[in-house]
PDB file of C-alpha atoms in Angstrom:
ATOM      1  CA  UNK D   1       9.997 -18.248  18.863  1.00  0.00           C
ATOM      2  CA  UNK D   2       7.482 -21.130  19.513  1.00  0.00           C
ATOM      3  CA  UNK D   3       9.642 -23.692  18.368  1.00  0.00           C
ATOM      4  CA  UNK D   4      10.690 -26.625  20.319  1.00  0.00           C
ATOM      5  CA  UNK D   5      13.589 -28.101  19.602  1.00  0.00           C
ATOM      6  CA  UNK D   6      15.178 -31.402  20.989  1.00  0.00           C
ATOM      7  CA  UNK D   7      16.154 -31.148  24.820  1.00  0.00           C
ATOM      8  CA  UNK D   8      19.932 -29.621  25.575  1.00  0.00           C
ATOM      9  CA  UNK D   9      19.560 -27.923  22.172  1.00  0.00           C
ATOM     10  CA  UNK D  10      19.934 -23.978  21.624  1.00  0.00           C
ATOM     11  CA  UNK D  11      17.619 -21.491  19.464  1.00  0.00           C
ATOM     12  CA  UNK D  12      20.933 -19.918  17.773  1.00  0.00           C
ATOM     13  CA  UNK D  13      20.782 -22.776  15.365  1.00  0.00           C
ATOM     14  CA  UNK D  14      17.063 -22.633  14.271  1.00  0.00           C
ATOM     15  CA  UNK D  15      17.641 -18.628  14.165  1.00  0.00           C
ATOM     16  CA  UNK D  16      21.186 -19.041  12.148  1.00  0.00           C
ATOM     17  CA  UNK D  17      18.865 -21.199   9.769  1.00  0.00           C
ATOM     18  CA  UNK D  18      16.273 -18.990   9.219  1.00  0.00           C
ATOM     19  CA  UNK D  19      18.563 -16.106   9.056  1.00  0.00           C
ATOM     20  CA  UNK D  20      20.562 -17.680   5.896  1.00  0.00           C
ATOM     21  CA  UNK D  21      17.514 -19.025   4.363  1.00  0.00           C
ATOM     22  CA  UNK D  22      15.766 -15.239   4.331  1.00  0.00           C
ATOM     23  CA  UNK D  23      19.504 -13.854   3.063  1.00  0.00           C
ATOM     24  CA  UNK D  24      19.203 -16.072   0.273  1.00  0.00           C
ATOM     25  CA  UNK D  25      16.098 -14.849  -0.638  1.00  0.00           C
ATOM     26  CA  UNK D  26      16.701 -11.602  -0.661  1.00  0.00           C
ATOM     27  CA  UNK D  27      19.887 -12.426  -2.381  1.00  0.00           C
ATOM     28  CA  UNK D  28      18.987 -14.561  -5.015  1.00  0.00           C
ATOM     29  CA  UNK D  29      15.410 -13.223  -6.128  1.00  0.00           C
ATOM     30  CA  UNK D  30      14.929 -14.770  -9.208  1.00  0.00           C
ATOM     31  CA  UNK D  31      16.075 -18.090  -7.622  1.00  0.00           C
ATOM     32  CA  UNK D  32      13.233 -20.893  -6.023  1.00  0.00           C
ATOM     33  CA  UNK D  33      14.990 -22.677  -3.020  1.00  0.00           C
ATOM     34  CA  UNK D  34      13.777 -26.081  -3.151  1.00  0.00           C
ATOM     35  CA  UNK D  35      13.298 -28.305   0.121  1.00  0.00           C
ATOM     36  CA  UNK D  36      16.023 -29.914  -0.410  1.00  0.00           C
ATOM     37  CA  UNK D  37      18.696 -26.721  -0.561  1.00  0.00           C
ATOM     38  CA  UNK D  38      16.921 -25.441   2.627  1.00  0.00           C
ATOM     39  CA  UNK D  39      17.282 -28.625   4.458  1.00  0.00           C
ATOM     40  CA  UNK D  40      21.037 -28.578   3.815  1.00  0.00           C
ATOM     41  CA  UNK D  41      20.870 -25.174   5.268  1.00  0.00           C
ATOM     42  CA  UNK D  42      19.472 -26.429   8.048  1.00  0.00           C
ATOM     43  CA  UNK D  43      21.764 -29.166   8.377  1.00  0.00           C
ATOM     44  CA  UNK D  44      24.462 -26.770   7.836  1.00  0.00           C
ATOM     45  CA  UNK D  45      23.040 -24.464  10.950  1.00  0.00           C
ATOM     46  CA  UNK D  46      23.215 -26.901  13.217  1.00  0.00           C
ATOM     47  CA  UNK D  47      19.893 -28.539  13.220  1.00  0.00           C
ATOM     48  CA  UNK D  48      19.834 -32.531  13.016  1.00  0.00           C
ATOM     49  CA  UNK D  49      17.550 -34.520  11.254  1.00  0.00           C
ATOM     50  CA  UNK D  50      15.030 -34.382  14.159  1.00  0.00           C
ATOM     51  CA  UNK D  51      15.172 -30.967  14.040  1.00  0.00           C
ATOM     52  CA  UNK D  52      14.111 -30.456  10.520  1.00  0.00           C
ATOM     53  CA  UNK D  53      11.030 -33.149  11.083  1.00  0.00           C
ATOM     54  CA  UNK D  54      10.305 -30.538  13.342  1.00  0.00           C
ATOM     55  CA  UNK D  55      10.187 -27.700  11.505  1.00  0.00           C
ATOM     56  CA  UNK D  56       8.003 -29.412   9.351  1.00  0.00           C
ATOM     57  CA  UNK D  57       5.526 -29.091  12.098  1.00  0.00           C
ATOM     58  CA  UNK D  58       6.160 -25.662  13.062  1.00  0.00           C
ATOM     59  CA  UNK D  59       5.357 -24.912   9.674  1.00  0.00           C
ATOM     60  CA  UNK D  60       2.063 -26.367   9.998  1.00  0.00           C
ATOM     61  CA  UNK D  61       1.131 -24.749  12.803  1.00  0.00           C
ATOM     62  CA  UNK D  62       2.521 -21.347  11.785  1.00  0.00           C
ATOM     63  CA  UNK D  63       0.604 -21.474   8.416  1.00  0.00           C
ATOM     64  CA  UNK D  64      -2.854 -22.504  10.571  1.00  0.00           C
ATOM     65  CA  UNK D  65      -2.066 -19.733  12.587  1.00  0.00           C
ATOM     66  CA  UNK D  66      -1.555 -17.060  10.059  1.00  0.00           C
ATOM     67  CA  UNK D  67      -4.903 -18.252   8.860  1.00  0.00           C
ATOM     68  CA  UNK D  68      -7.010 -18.271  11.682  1.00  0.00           C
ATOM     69  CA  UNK D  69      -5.628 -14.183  12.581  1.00  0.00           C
ATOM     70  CA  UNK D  70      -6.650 -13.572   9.044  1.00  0.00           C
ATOM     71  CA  UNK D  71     -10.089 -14.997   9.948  1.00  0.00           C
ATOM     72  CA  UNK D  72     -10.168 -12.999  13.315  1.00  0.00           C
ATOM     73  CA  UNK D  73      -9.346  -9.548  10.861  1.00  0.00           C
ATOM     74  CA  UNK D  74      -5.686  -9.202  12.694  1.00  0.00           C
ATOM     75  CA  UNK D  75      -4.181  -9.182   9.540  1.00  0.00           C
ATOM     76  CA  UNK D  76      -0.637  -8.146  11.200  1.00  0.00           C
ATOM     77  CA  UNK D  77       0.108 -11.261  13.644  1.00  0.00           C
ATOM     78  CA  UNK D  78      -1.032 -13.008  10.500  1.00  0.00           C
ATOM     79  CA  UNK D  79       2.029 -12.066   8.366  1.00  0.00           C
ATOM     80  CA  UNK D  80       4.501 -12.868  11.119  1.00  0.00           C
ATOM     81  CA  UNK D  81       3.171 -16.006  11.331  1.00  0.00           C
ATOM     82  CA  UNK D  82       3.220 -16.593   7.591  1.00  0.00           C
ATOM     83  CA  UNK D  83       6.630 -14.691   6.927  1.00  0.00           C
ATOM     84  CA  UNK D  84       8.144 -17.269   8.740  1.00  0.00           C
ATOM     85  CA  UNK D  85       6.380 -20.012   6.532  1.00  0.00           C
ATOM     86  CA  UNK D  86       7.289 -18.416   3.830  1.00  0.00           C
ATOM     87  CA  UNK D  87      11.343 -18.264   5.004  1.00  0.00           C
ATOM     88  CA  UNK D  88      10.981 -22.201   6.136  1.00  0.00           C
ATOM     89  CA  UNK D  89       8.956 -23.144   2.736  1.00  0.00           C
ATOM     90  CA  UNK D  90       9.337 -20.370  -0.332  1.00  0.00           C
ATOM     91  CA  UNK D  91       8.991 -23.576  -2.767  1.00  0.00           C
ATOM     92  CA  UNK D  92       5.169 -23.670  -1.317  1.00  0.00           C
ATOM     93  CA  UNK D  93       3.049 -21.677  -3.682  1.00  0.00           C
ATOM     94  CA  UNK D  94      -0.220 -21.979  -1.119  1.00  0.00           C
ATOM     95  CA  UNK D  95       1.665 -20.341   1.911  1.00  0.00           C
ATOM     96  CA  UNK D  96       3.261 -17.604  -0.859  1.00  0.00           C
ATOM     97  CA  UNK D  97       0.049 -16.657  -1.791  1.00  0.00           C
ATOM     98  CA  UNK D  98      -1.520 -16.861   2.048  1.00  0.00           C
ATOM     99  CA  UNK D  99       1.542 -14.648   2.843  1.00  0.00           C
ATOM    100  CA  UNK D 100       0.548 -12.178  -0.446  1.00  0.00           C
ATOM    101  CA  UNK D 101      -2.867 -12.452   1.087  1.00  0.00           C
ATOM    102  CA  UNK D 102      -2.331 -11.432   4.572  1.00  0.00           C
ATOM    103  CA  UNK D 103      -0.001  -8.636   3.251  1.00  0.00           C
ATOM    104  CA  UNK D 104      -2.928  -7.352   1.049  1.00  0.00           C
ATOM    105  CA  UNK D 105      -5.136  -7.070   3.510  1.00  0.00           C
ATOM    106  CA  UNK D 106      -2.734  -5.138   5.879  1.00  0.00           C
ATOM    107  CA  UNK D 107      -1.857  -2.947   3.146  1.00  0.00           C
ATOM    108  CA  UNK D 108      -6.106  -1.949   3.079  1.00  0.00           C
ATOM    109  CA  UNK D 109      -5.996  -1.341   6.564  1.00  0.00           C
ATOM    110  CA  UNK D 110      -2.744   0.495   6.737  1.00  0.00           C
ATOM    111  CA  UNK D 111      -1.849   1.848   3.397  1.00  0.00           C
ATOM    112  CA  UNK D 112       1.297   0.812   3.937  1.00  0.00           C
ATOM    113  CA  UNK D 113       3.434   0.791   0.719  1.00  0.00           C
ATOM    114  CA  UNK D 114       5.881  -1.773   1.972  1.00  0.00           C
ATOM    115  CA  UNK D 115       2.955  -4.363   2.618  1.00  0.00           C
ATOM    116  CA  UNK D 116       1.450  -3.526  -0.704  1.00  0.00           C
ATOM    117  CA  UNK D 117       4.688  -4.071  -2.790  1.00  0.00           C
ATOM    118  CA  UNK D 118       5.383  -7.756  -1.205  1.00  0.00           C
ATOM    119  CA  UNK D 119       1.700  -8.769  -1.399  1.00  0.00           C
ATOM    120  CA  UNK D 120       3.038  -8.302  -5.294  1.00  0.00           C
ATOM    121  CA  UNK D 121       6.369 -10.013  -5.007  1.00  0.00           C
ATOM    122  CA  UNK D 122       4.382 -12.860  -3.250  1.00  0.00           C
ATOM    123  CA  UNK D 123       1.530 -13.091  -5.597  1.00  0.00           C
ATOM    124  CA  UNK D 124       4.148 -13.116  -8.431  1.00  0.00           C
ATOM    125  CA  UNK D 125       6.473 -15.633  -7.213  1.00  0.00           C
ATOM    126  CA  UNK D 126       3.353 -17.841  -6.455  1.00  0.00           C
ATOM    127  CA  UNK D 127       2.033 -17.686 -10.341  1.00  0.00           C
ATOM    128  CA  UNK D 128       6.108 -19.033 -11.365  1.00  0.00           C
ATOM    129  CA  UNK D 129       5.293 -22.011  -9.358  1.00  0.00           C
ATOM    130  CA  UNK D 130       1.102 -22.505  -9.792  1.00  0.00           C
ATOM    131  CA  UNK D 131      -0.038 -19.916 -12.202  1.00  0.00           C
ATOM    132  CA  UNK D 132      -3.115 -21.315 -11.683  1.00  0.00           C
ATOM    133  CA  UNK D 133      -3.749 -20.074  -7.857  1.00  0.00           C
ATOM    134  CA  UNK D 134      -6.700 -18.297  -7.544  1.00  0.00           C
ATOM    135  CA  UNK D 135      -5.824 -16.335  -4.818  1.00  0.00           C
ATOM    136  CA  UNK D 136      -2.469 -15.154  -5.932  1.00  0.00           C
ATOM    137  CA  UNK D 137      -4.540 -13.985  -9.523  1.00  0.00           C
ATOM    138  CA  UNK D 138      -7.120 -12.337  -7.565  1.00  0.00           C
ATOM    139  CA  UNK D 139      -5.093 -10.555  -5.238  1.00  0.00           C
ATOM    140  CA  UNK D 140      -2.566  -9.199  -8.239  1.00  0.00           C
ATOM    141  CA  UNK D 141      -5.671  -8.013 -10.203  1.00  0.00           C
ATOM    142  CA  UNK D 142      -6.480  -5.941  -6.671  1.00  0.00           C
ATOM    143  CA  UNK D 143      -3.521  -4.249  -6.914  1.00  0.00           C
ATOM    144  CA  UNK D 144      -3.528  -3.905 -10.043  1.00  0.00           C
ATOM    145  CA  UNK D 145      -6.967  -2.430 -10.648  1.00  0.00           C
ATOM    146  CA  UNK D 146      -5.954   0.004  -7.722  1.00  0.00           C
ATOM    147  CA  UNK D 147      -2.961   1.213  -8.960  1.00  0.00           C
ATOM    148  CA  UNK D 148      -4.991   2.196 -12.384  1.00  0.00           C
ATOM    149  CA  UNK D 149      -7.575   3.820 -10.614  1.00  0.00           C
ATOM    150  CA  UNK D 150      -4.765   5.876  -8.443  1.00  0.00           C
ATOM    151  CA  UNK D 151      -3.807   7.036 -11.882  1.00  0.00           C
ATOM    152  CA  UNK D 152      -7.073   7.695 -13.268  1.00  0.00           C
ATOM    153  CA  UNK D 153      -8.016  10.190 -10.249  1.00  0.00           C
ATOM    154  CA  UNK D 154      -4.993  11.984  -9.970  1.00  0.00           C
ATOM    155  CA  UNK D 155      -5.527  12.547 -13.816  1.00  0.00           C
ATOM    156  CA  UNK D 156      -8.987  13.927 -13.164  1.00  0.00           C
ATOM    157  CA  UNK D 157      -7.542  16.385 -10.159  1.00  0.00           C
ATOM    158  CA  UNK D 158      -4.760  17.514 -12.804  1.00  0.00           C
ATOM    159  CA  UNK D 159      -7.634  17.928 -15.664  1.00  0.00           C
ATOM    160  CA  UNK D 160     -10.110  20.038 -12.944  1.00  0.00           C
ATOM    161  CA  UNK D 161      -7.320  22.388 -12.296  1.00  0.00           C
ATOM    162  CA  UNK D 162      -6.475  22.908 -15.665  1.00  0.00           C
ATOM    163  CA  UNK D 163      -9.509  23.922 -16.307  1.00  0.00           C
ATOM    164  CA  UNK D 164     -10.181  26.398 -13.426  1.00  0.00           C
ATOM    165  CA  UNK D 165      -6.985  28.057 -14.413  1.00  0.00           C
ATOM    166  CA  UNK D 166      -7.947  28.042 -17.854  1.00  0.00           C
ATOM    167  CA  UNK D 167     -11.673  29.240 -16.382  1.00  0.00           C
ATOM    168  CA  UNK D 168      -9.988  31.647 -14.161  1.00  0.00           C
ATOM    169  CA  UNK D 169      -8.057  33.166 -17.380  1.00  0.00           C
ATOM    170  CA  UNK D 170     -10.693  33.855 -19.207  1.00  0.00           C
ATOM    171  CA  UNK D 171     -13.185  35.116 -16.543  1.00  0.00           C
ATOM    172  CA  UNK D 172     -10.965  37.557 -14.911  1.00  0.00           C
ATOM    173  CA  UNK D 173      -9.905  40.015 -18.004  1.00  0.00           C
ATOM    174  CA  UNK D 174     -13.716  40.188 -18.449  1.00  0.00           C
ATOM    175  CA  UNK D 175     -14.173  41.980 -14.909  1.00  0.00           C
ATOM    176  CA  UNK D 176     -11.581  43.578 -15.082  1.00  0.00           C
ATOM    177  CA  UNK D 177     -13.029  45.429 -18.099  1.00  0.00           C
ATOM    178  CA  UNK D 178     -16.983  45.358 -16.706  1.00  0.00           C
ATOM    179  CA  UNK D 179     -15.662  47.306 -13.638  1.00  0.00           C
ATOM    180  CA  UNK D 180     -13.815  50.014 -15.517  1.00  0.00           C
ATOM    181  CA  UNK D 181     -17.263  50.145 -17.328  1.00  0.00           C
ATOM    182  CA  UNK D 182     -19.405  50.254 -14.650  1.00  0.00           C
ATOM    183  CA  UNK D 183     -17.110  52.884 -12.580  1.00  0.00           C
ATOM    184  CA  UNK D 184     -17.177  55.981 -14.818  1.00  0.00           C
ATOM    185  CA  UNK D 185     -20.955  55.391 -15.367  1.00  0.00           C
ATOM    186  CA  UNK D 186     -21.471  55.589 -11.580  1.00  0.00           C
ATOM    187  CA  UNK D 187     -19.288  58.635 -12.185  1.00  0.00           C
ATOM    188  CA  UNK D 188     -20.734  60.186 -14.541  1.00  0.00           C
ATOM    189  CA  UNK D 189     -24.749  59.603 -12.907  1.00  0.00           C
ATOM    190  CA  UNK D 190     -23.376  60.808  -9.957  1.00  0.00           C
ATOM    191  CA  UNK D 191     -21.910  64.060 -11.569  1.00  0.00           C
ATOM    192  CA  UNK D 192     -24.755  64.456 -13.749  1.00  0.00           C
ATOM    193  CA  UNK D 193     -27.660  64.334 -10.746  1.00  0.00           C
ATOM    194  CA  UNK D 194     -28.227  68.168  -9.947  1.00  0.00           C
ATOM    195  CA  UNK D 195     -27.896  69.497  -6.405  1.00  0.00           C
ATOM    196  CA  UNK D 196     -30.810  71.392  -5.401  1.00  0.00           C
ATOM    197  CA  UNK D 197     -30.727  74.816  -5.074  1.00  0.00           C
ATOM    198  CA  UNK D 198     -30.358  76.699  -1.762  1.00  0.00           C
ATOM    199  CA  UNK D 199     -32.533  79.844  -2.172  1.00  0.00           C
ATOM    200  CA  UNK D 200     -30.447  83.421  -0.809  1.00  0.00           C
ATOM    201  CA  UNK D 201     -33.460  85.150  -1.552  1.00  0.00           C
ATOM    202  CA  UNK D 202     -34.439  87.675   1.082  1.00  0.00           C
ATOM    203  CA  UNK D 203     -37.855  88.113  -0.368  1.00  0.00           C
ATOM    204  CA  UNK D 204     -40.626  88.083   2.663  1.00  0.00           C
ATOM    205  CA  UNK D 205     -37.822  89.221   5.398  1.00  0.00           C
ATOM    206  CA  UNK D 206     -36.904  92.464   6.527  1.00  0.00           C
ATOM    207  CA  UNK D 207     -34.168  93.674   5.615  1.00  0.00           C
TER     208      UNK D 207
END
C-alpha cells in the first residue's frame, strides 16, 4: 500500500482497518457508515489519531489518482485506487459515483459483468446520499438503456427465427409437391420421345 504511517508503526493495523470497514459493507448493505463509525474502526484497529489524519490524506491522493488513470483511459488502476476510497469514505457520494464511474467504463472495455453490476450498486448508493449527482444519474441511465436494448435484440433474433421456421414450414411442403410434379413429366416426355428406327432392310445388298 502507499500509505505512510507514523515511524515504528506496522501496516497490519491500517490493513485490519480496511479489512473490517469493507466486511461491514458487504455485511450491512443497506447501512451508510458515517465518518464517525469508521474512525472508531480505525481506532479500534490500532490506528491513533495521527493515523486517521492520515488517512484523510491518502484518501485524497487515492481519489486524484483514480481520476487522473481515468483521464489516461486505464480505467482498471483507476478502480483500485477508488475502491479503496470508497472502503476509507462510503459516506462520500462524489468518490461513490467516481468509483461507479471508473467501474462503467471498465465494464465497456471488458464486458465484465462483475464491473457492470457495482457500477450499479455504486451509482445507487450515491443517489441515497445526493440524488442529485449527475454522474451517478447518467451512468445508471447507461446501464440502464443497455440492458433494454440487450433485450430488445435478443427479441428481434428470437422473432427472425420464428419466422424462418415458420418460412421454412411453409416453403418446403410446396417442393416437395413441385418435384413429384415435375418428375413424372420428365418421365413421361422422356417415354413419350420416339427412338428412331434402325432400318434391317436388305434392299440394295446382295443377298
Amino acid at each position: 500500500m502507499n500509505f505512510r504511517m507514523e515511524a515504528g508503526s506496522d501496516d497490519f493495523e491500517l490493513e485490519a482497518f480496511l479489512r473490517e470497514a469493507l466486511e461491514i459493507q458487504i455485511r450491512e448493505k443497506e447501512s451508510l457508515l458515517s465518518e464517525e463509525v469508521l474512525k472508531g474502526i480505525a481506532l479500534r484497529s490500532g490506528l491513533t489519531e495521527d493515523d486517521w489524519k492520515l488517512l484523510g490524506e491518502d484518501l485524497k491522493n487515492r481519489t486524484i489518482k483514480g481520476k487522473r488513470f481515468l483521464e489516461c483511459g486505464n480505467a482498471q488502476d483507476a478502480v483500485k485506487e477508488v475502491e479503496i476510497a470508497v472502503a476509507l469514505a462510503p459516506y462520500r457520494s462524489d468518490i461513490l459515483s467516481e468509483c461507479g464511474n471508473a467501474h462503467l467504463i471498465l465494464w465497456k472495455e471488458t464486458e465484465a459483468k462483475k464491473s457492470r453490476d457495482r457500477a450499479g450498486y455504486l451509482f445507487n448508493r450515491c443517489l441515497e446520499i445526493d440524488a442529485g449527482d449527475e454522474t451517478a444519474v447518467r451512468g445508471l441511465s447507461e446501464l440502464r438503456k443497455s440492458n433494454r436494448s440487450k433485450v430488445s435484440k435478443k427479441r428481434s433474433v428470437l422473432c427472425l427465427t420464428a419466422v424462418a421456421f415458420v418460412g421454412l414450414a411453409f416453403t418446403t411442403p410446396w417442393i416437395v409437391d413441385r418435384n413429384k410434379k415435375i418428375g413424372p413429366s420428365i418421365e413421361h416426355e422422356a417415354g413419350s420421345k420416339k427412338l428412331p428406327q434402325v432400318s434391317t432392310a436388305t434392299d440394295g445388298f446382295p443377298s
